Amino acid sequence: MTIGASPPLNQTPPEIREVVAPTPRVPRIREPLWDNARLLAAVLICAGHFTDPFVAPDNSWAALWVALWPFRVPVFVVLSGYFTSTQPHTLRSVWALVRDIALVYVIFQTIAILQQGWYRDIWDWSYDEPGLALWFLLSLFVWRLAAPYLWRIPGRLIVAFAVAILGGFLDLSTQWAWARTVAWLPLFVVGLELRNPRFVAWLRVRTQQIVASVLLTVSLAAGMLLGGQVRRSPLMMRSGYSGAFESQIIDAGVRSVALVVAAVLALALLSVIPRGRIVWWTALGAGSFTVYLLHPVVLRYLASLDVFSDLVTTPRCLAWAAGAVLLGLVLATPPVRRATAWLTRPRTFAVFMTGVTSASRLRGRRNRRPLP
């Protein structure tokens, strides 16, 4: 081509190619800190549900339950807040909530109904009373739907705390998980606050880590020593306050203390948990949600075999607890995640089916014979 001549119509000048060239997609980098914490919380929740039949007033299992309580649901709720977007909703984002949370709830609630009907011959096709652990999906749907509005409220953490305390005076129950949705709201907002990198950086300062280590040590020791005498019902947040008004005031005070302790200890755990990759542990962190969803399915099956009647000695109970921890880790492995993605992640299944359909259509075009 001569100097000053125009380029051919089918050739783009180099300077324009540089402008219109697509920007290479930067792969999302997972922060090991959050995967480490998520897996710990999910495994502890799994082990807690599997050992719950062993809990009795004043026994060691009750003390262990109380000692580990702040590191199960409270940590899971805080992390769910951290992974929630505070951007204004669009039709696409609302559909994503329906598909990834509400639809998953329907799927696993249906599984719970079928298991209960098959194992116990109790067919109750109600979706307003969530099965074991499924309340979290209902609460998460409401929290994430409200997150953009909560984020714009001045003093949102104080407001959330007030809602949780005052909500206990309402007639809320396990139906549609409204009681827990209201009660755990402050910890979800704490998770939203963690989206500020300065907050996380402050937690990881050496001084804060020393204080957090002391708090965790004292908490675990106190839980093991005194946990057997603690009532578990206020920590579960399954319903509002009950009894006379004076009794409800006391329950409100107990809930206030419980929420503060849960928030402080959850943040303390996030302060000291390793931030770098832990060989195989971090890799399993991506399967935490799968652990949460699948372990009740396994537990209901094992309970139908009446296995708990044989767990009467301490060695057997300890072996069962260790098996529950191992189960949680197995459920987080990539093969299990891939095999159950069509249940736990409908979006992944939809993308897979779209790819299969597109490949089928392309194959059909290639095999199509030309008209004579």
PDB file of N, CA and C in Angstrom, residues 273-349:
ATOM      1  N   ILE A 273      -7.751 -16.247  61.816  1.00  0.00           N
ATOM      2  CA  ILE A 273      -7.709 -17.370  60.886  1.00  0.00           C
ATOM      3  C   ILE A 273      -6.676 -17.083  59.804  1.00  0.00           C
ATOM      4  N   PRO A 274      -5.897 -18.066  59.382  1.00  0.00           N
ATOM      5  CA  PRO A 274      -4.841 -17.823  58.387  1.00  0.00           C
ATOM      6  C   PRO A 274      -5.373 -17.170  57.124  1.00  0.00           C
ATOM      7  N   ARG A 275      -4.629 -16.191  56.651  1.00  0.00           N
ATOM      8  CA  ARG A 275      -5.040 -15.478  55.445  1.00  0.00           C
ATOM      9  C   ARG A 275      -4.499 -16.136  54.179  1.00  0.00           C
ATOM     10  N   GLY A 276      -3.440 -16.916  54.305  1.00  0.00           N
ATOM     11  CA  GLY A 276      -2.874 -17.578  53.139  1.00  0.00           C
ATOM     12  C   GLY A 276      -3.527 -18.924  52.883  1.00  0.00           C
ATOM     13  N   ARG A 277      -3.104 -19.547  51.826  1.00  0.00           N
ATOM     14  CA  ARG A 277      -3.649 -20.850  51.457  1.00  0.00           C
ATOM     15  C   ARG A 277      -3.143 -21.939  52.403  1.00  0.00           C
ATOM     16  N   ILE A 278      -4.054 -22.816  52.820  1.00  0.00           N
ATOM     17  CA  ILE A 278      -3.724 -23.948  53.685  1.00  0.00           C
ATOM     18  C   ILE A 278      -3.867 -25.220  52.849  1.00  0.00           C
ATOM     19  N   VAL A 279      -2.801 -25.634  52.236  1.00  0.00           N
ATOM     20  CA  VAL A 279      -2.714 -26.831  51.397  1.00  0.00           C
ATOM     21  C   VAL A 279      -4.074 -27.214  50.805  1.00  0.00           C
ATOM     22  N   TRP A 280      -4.770 -28.202  51.383  1.00  0.00           N
ATOM     23  CA  TRP A 280      -6.018 -28.690  50.814  1.00  0.00           C
ATOM     24  C   TRP A 280      -7.247 -28.012  51.411  1.00  0.00           C
ATOM     25  N   TRP A 281      -7.110 -27.440  52.596  1.00  0.00           N
ATOM     26  CA  TRP A 281      -8.262 -26.832  53.281  1.00  0.00           C
ATOM     27  C   TRP A 281      -8.872 -25.697  52.473  1.00  0.00           C
ATOM     28  N   THR A 282      -8.045 -24.775  52.009  1.00  0.00           N
ATOM     29  CA  THR A 282      -8.537 -23.612  51.270  1.00  0.00           C
ATOM     30  C   THR A 282      -9.248 -24.039  49.995  1.00  0.00           C
ATOM     31  N   ALA A 283      -8.707 -25.048  49.320  1.00  0.00           N
ATOM     32  CA  ALA A 283      -9.316 -25.508  48.072  1.00  0.00           C
ATOM     33  C   ALA A 283     -10.734 -26.025  48.294  1.00  0.00           C
ATOM     34  N   LEU A 284     -11.006 -26.559  49.486  1.00  0.00           N
ATOM     35  CA  LEU A 284     -12.339 -27.078  49.789  1.00  0.00           C
ATOM     36  C   LEU A 284     -13.308 -25.980  50.211  1.00  0.00           C
ATOM     37  N   GLY A 285     -12.779 -24.791  50.494  1.00  0.00           N
ATOM     38  CA  GLY A 285     -13.631 -23.703  50.960  1.00  0.00           C
ATOM     39  C   GLY A 285     -14.712 -23.317  49.975  1.00  0.00           C
ATOM     40  N   ALA A 286     -14.447 -23.498  48.679  1.00  0.00           N
ATOM     41  CA  ALA A 286     -15.448 -23.159  47.669  1.00  0.00           C
ATOM     42  C   ALA A 286     -16.678 -24.058  47.763  1.00  0.00           C
ATOM     43  N   GLY A 287     -16.562 -25.193  48.450  1.00  0.00           N
ATOM     44  CA  GLY A 287     -17.686 -26.117  48.576  1.00  0.00           C
ATOM     45  C   GLY A 287     -18.462 -25.971  49.866  1.00  0.00           C
ATOM     46  N   SER A 288     -18.269 -24.885  50.586  1.00  0.00           N
ATOM     47  CA  SER A 288     -18.926 -24.714  51.887  1.00  0.00           C
ATOM     48  C   SER A 288     -20.447 -24.727  51.771  1.00  0.00           C
ATOM     49  N   PHE A 289     -20.974 -24.060  50.746  1.00  0.00           N
ATOM     50  CA  PHE A 289     -22.423 -24.008  50.576  1.00  0.00           C
ATOM     51  C   PHE A 289     -22.971 -25.392  50.253  1.00  0.00           C
ATOM     52  N   THR A 290     -22.200 -26.177  49.507  1.00  0.00           N
ATOM     53  CA  THR A 290     -22.607 -27.552  49.204  1.00  0.00           C
ATOM     54  C   THR A 290     -22.658 -28.384  50.480  1.00  0.00           C
ATOM     55  N   VAL A 291     -21.691 -28.196  51.356  1.00  0.00           N
ATOM     56  CA  VAL A 291     -21.698 -28.886  52.652  1.00  0.00           C
ATOM     57  C   VAL A 291     -22.960 -28.540  53.423  1.00  0.00           C
ATOM     58  N   TYR A 292     -23.282 -27.258  53.449  1.00  0.00           N
ATOM     59  CA  TYR A 292     -24.448 -26.800  54.210  1.00  0.00           C
ATOM     60  C   TYR A 292     -25.737 -27.426  53.677  1.00  0.00           C
ATOM     61  N   LEU A 293     -25.859 -27.541  52.365  1.00  0.00           N
ATOM     62  CA  LEU A 293     -27.096 -28.037  51.770  1.00  0.00           C
ATOM     63  C   LEU A 293     -27.224 -29.555  51.825  1.00  0.00           C
ATOM     64  N   LEU A 294     -26.113 -30.267  51.670  1.00  0.00           N
ATOM     65  CA  LEU A 294     -26.185 -31.720  51.524  1.00  0.00           C
ATOM     66  C   LEU A 294     -26.155 -32.481  52.842  1.00  0.00           C
ATOM     67  N   HIS A 295     -25.513 -31.930  53.876  1.00  0.00           N
ATOM     68  CA  HIS A 295     -25.377 -32.735  55.091  1.00  0.00           C
ATOM     69  C   HIS A 295     -26.720 -33.076  55.752  1.00  0.00           C
ATOM     70  N   PRO A 296     -27.758 -32.211  55.706  1.00  0.00           N
ATOM     71  CA  PRO A 296     -29.039 -32.657  56.270  1.00  0.00           C
ATOM     72  C   PRO A 296     -29.654 -33.840  55.513  1.00  0.00           C
ATOM     73  N   VAL A 297     -29.406 -33.897  54.202  1.00  0.00           N
ATOM     74  CA  VAL A 297     -29.926 -35.017  53.410  1.00  0.00           C
ATOM     75  C   VAL A 297     -29.300 -36.328  53.897  1.00  0.00           C
ATOM     76  N   VAL A 298     -28.004 -36.309  54.119  1.00  0.00           N
ATOM     77  CA  VAL A 298     -27.308 -37.500  54.618  1.00  0.00           C
ATOM     78  C   VAL A 298     -27.762 -37.825  56.039  1.00  0.00           C
ATOM     79  N   LEU A 299     -27.922 -36.800  56.868  1.00  0.00           N
ATOM     80  CA  LEU A 299     -28.312 -37.025  58.260  1.00  0.00           C
ATOM     81  C   LEU A 299     -29.703 -37.650  58.356  1.00  0.00           C
ATOM     82  N   ARG A 300     -30.641 -37.170  57.544  1.00  0.00           N
ATOM     83  CA  ARG A 300     -31.989 -37.754  57.576  1.00  0.00           C
ATOM     84  C   ARG A 300     -31.966 -39.220  57.168  1.00  0.00           C
ATOM     85  N   TYR A 301     -31.126 -39.563  56.192  1.00  0.00           N
ATOM     86  CA  TYR A 301     -31.031 -40.964  55.773  1.00  0.00           C
ATOM     87  C   TYR A 301     -30.464 -41.829  56.901  1.00  0.00           C
ATOM     88  N   LEU A 302     -29.377 -41.359  57.526  1.00  0.00           N
ATOM     89  CA  LEU A 302     -28.766 -42.145  58.604  1.00  0.00           C
ATOM     90  C   LEU A 302     -29.708 -42.271  59.795  1.00  0.00           C
ATOM     91  N   ALA A 303     -30.456 -41.205  60.093  1.00  0.00           N
ATOM     92  CA  ALA A 303     -31.413 -41.262  61.206  1.00  0.00           C
ATOM     93  C   ALA A 303     -32.506 -42.281  60.923  1.00  0.00           C
ATOM     94  N   SER A 304     -32.869 -42.442  59.644  1.00  0.00           N
ATOM     95  CA  SER A 304     -33.901 -43.421  59.303  1.00  0.00           C
ATOM     96  C   SER A 304     -33.434 -44.848  59.555  1.00  0.00           C
ATOM     97  N   LEU A 305     -32.114 -45.051  59.625  1.00  0.00           N
ATOM     98  CA  LEU A 305     -31.559 -46.379  59.913  1.00  0.00           C
ATOM     99  C   LEU A 305     -31.458 -46.644  61.405  1.00  0.00           C
ATOM    100  N   ASP A 306     -31.902 -45.663  62.214  1.00  0.00           N
ATOM    101  CA  ASP A 306     -31.894 -45.794  63.679  1.00  0.00           C
ATOM    102  C   ASP A 306     -30.480 -46.005  64.223  1.00  0.00           C
ATOM    103  N   VAL A 307     -29.522 -45.286  63.635  1.00  0.00           N
ATOM    104  CA  VAL A 307     -28.134 -45.452  64.079  1.00  0.00           C
ATOM    105  C   VAL A 307     -27.893 -44.852  65.452  1.00  0.00           C
ATOM    106  N   PHE A 308     -28.696 -43.872  65.850  1.00  0.00           N
ATOM    107  CA  PHE A 308     -28.434 -43.208  67.125  1.00  0.00           C
ATOM    108  C   PHE A 308     -28.689 -44.110  68.318  1.00  0.00           C
ATOM    109  N   SER A 309     -29.491 -45.144  68.119  1.00  0.00           N
ATOM    110  CA  SER A 309     -29.754 -46.063  69.234  1.00  0.00           C
ATOM    111  C   SER A 309     -28.512 -46.856  69.614  1.00  0.00           C
ATOM    112  N   ASP A 310     -27.544 -46.970  68.691  1.00  0.00           N
ATOM    113  CA  ASP A 310     -26.309 -47.707  68.981  1.00  0.00           C
ATOM    114  C   ASP A 310     -25.201 -46.804  69.514  1.00  0.00           C
ATOM    115  N   LEU A 311     -25.416 -45.488  69.469  1.00  0.00           N
ATOM    116  CA  LEU A 311     -24.372 -44.559  69.916  1.00  0.00           C
ATOM    117  C   LEU A 311     -24.585 -44.257  71.398  1.00  0.00           C
ATOM    118  N   VAL A 312     -24.229 -45.207  72.222  1.00  0.00           N
ATOM    119  CA  VAL A 312     -24.509 -45.090  73.656  1.00  0.00           C
ATOM    120  C   VAL A 312     -23.240 -44.958  74.483  1.00  0.00           C
ATOM    121  N   THR A 313     -22.095 -45.143  73.868  1.00  0.00           N
ATOM    122  CA  THR A 313     -20.839 -45.031  74.619  1.00  0.00           C
ATOM    123  C   THR A 313     -20.055 -43.821  74.113  1.00  0.00           C
ATOM    124  N   THR A 314     -19.197 -43.299  74.973  1.00  0.00           N
ATOM    125  CA  THR A 314     -18.410 -42.120  74.599  1.00  0.00           C
ATOM    126  C   THR A 314     -17.509 -42.362  73.392  1.00  0.00           C
ATOM    127  N   PRO A 315     -16.792 -43.476  73.328  1.00  0.00           N
ATOM    128  CA  PRO A 315     -15.962 -43.712  72.125  1.00  0.00           C
ATOM    129  C   PRO A 315     -16.766 -43.719  70.835  1.00  0.00           C
ATOM    130  N   ARG A 316     -17.955 -44.322  70.870  1.00  0.00           N
ATOM    131  CA  ARG A 316     -18.783 -44.351  69.670  1.00  0.00           C
ATOM    132  C   ARG A 316     -19.253 -42.939  69.298  1.00  0.00           C
ATOM    133  N   CYS A 317     -19.610 -42.170  70.299  1.00  0.00           N
ATOM    134  CA  CYS A 317     -20.054 -40.793  70.033  1.00  0.00           C
ATOM    135  C   CYS A 317     -18.923 -39.954  69.453  1.00  0.00           C
ATOM    136  N   LEU A 318     -17.721 -40.121  69.994  1.00  0.00           N
ATOM    137  CA  LEU A 318     -16.570 -39.378  69.471  1.00  0.00           C
ATOM    138  C   LEU A 318     -16.254 -39.796  68.041  1.00  0.00           C
ATOM    139  N   ALA A 319     -16.359 -41.096  67.776  1.00  0.00           N
ATOM    140  CA  ALA A 319     -16.126 -41.575  66.418  1.00  0.00           C
ATOM    141  C   ALA A 319     -17.181 -41.014  65.460  1.00  0.00           C
ATOM    142  N   TRP A 320     -18.416 -40.922  65.928  1.00  0.00           N
ATOM    143  CA  TRP A 320     -19.486 -40.350  65.118  1.00  0.00           C
ATOM    144  C   TRP A 320     -19.209 -38.877  64.818  1.00  0.00           C
ATOM    145  N   ALA A 321     -18.741 -38.134  65.822  1.00  0.00           N
ATOM    146  CA  ALA A 321     -18.419 -36.725  65.625  1.00  0.00           C
ATOM    147  C   ALA A 321     -17.280 -36.554  64.624  1.00  0.00           C
ATOM    148  N   ALA A 322     -16.250 -37.408  64.749  1.00  0.00           N
ATOM    149  CA  ALA A 322     -15.138 -37.354  63.804  1.00  0.00           C
ATOM    150  C   ALA A 322     -15.618 -37.696  62.390  1.00  0.00           C
ATOM    151  N   GLY A 323     -16.534 -38.665  62.297  1.00  0.00           N
ATOM    152  CA  GLY A 323     -17.092 -39.010  60.998  1.00  0.00           C
ATOM    153  C   GLY A 323     -17.881 -37.868  60.394  1.00  0.00           C
ATOM    154  N   ALA A 324     -18.568 -37.077  61.244  1.00  0.00           N
ATOM    155  CA  ALA A 324     -19.327 -35.928  60.753  1.00  0.00           C
ATOM    156  C   ALA A 324     -18.388 -34.871  60.171  1.00  0.00           C
ATOM    157  N   VAL A 325     -17.253 -34.659  60.849  1.00  0.00           N
ATOM    158  CA  VAL A 325     -16.262 -33.706  60.335  1.00  0.00           C
ATOM    159  C   VAL A 325     -15.729 -34.193  58.990  1.00  0.00           C
ATOM    160  N   LEU A 326     -15.416 -35.477  58.924  1.00  0.00           N
ATOM    161  CA  LEU A 326     -14.909 -36.048  57.670  1.00  0.00           C
ATOM    162  C   LEU A 326     -15.951 -35.937  56.557  1.00  0.00           C
ATOM    163  N   LEU A 327     -17.208 -36.180  56.894  1.00  0.00           N
ATOM    164  CA  LEU A 327     -18.273 -36.051  55.907  1.00  0.00           C
ATOM    165  C   LEU A 327     -18.338 -34.626  55.361  1.00  0.00           C
ATOM    166  N   GLY A 328     -18.237 -33.642  56.260  1.00  0.00           N
ATOM    167  CA  GLY A 328     -18.259 -32.256  55.821  1.00  0.00           C
ATOM    168  C   GLY A 328     -17.153 -31.955  54.821  1.00  0.00           C
ATOM    169  N   LEU A 329     -15.965 -32.500  55.076  1.00  0.00           N
ATOM    170  CA  LEU A 329     -14.837 -32.286  54.166  1.00  0.00           C
ATOM    171  C   LEU A 329     -15.065 -32.988  52.833  1.00  0.00           C
ATOM    172  N   VAL A 330     -15.629 -34.186  52.873  1.00  0.00           N
ATOM    173  CA  VAL A 330     -15.885 -34.931  51.631  1.00  0.00           C
ATOM    174  C   VAL A 330     -16.920 -34.203  50.779  1.00  0.00           C
ATOM    175  N   LEU A 331     -17.962 -33.681  51.419  1.00  0.00           N
ATOM    176  CA  LEU A 331     -19.002 -32.979  50.671  1.00  0.00           C
ATOM    177  C   LEU A 331     -18.480 -31.716  49.995  1.00  0.00           C
ATOM    178  N   ALA A 332     -17.362 -31.191  50.488  1.00  0.00           N
ATOM    179  CA  ALA A 332     -16.789 -29.973  49.911  1.00  0.00           C
ATOM    180  C   ALA A 332     -15.846 -30.247  48.755  1.00  0.00           C
ATOM    181  N   THR A 333     -15.569 -31.506  48.463  1.00  0.00           N
ATOM    182  CA  THR A 333     -14.599 -31.837  47.421  1.00  0.00           C
ATOM    183  C   THR A 333     -15.170 -31.529  46.036  1.00  0.00           C
ATOM    184  N   PRO A 334     -14.305 -31.217  45.070  1.00  0.00           N
ATOM    185  CA  PRO A 334     -14.769 -30.892  43.713  1.00  0.00           C
ATOM    186  C   PRO A 334     -15.648 -31.968  43.068  1.00  0.00           C
ATOM    187  N   PRO A 335     -15.332 -33.274  43.190  1.00  0.00           N
ATOM    188  CA  PRO A 335     -16.218 -34.265  42.558  1.00  0.00           C
ATOM    189  C   PRO A 335     -17.652 -34.197  43.077  1.00  0.00           C
ATOM    190  N   VAL A 336     -17.824 -34.024  44.393  1.00  0.00           N
ATOM    191  CA  VAL A 336     -19.173 -33.929  44.957  1.00  0.00           C
ATOM    192  C   VAL A 336     -19.847 -32.648  44.480  1.00  0.00           C
ATOM    193  N   ARG A 337     -19.109 -31.555  44.443  1.00  0.00           N
ATOM    194  CA  ARG A 337     -19.673 -30.286  43.983  1.00  0.00           C
ATOM    195  C   ARG A 337     -20.150 -30.393  42.541  1.00  0.00           C
ATOM    196  N   ARG A 338     -19.335 -31.012  41.705  1.00  0.00           N
ATOM    197  CA  ARG A 338     -19.728 -31.144  40.298  1.00  0.00           C
ATOM    198  C   ARG A 338     -20.931 -32.077  40.144  1.00  0.00           C
ATOM    199  N   ALA A 339     -20.944 -33.159  40.912  1.00  0.00           N
ATOM    200  CA  ALA A 339     -22.028 -34.144  40.781  1.00  0.00           C
ATOM    201  C   ALA A 339     -23.368 -33.592  41.248  1.00  0.00           C
ATOM    202  N   THR A 340     -23.350 -32.646  42.178  1.00  0.00           N
ATOM    203  CA  THR A 340     -24.597 -32.117  42.746  1.00  0.00           C
ATOM    204  C   THR A 340     -24.876 -30.684  42.327  1.00  0.00           C
ATOM    205  N   ALA A 341     -24.109 -30.145  41.383  1.00  0.00           N
ATOM    206  CA  ALA A 341     -24.277 -28.744  40.978  1.00  0.00           C
ATOM    207  C   ALA A 341     -25.671 -28.478  40.424  1.00  0.00           C
ATOM    208  N   TRP A 342     -26.288 -29.493  39.799  1.00  0.00           N
ATOM    209  CA  TRP A 342     -27.629 -29.294  39.236  1.00  0.00           C
ATOM    210  C   TRP A 342     -28.678 -29.081  40.329  1.00  0.00           C
ATOM    211  N   LEU A 343     -28.336 -29.460  41.567  1.00  0.00           N
ATOM    212  CA  LEU A 343     -29.223 -29.218  42.699  1.00  0.00           C
ATOM    213  C   LEU A 343     -28.827 -27.965  43.468  1.00  0.00           C
ATOM    214  N   THR A 344     -27.542 -27.803  43.722  1.00  0.00           N
ATOM    215  CA  THR A 344     -27.069 -26.720  44.580  1.00  0.00           C
ATOM    216  C   THR A 344     -26.818 -25.422  43.838  1.00  0.00           C
ATOM    217  N   ARG A 345     -26.566 -25.521  42.532  1.00  0.00           N
ATOM    218  CA  ARG A 345     -26.282 -24.319  41.732  1.00  0.00           C
ATOM    219  C   ARG A 345     -27.032 -24.417  40.411  1.00  0.00           C
ATOM    220  N   PRO A 346     -28.317 -24.094  40.409  1.00  0.00           N
ATOM    221  CA  PRO A 346     -29.105 -24.186  39.170  1.00  0.00           C
ATOM    222  C   PRO A 346     -28.510 -23.378  38.022  1.00  0.00           C
ATOM    223  N   ARG A 347     -27.810 -22.288  38.335  1.00  0.00           N
ATOM    224  CA  ARG A 347     -27.213 -21.483  37.276  1.00  0.00           C
ATOM    225  C   ARG A 347     -26.172 -22.296  36.505  1.00  0.00           C
ATOM    226  N   THR A 348     -25.364 -23.059  37.250  1.00  0.00           N
ATOM    227  CA  THR A 348     -24.350 -23.892  36.599  1.00  0.00           C
ATOM    228  C   THR A 348     -25.001 -24.914  35.676  1.00  0.00           C
ATOM    229  N   PHE A 349     -26.087 -25.510  36.133  1.00  0.00           N
ATOM    230  CA  PHE A 349     -26.791 -26.501  35.309  1.00  0.00           C
ATOM    231  C   PHE A 349     -27.382 -25.848  34.068  1.00  0.00           C
TER     232      PHE A 349
END
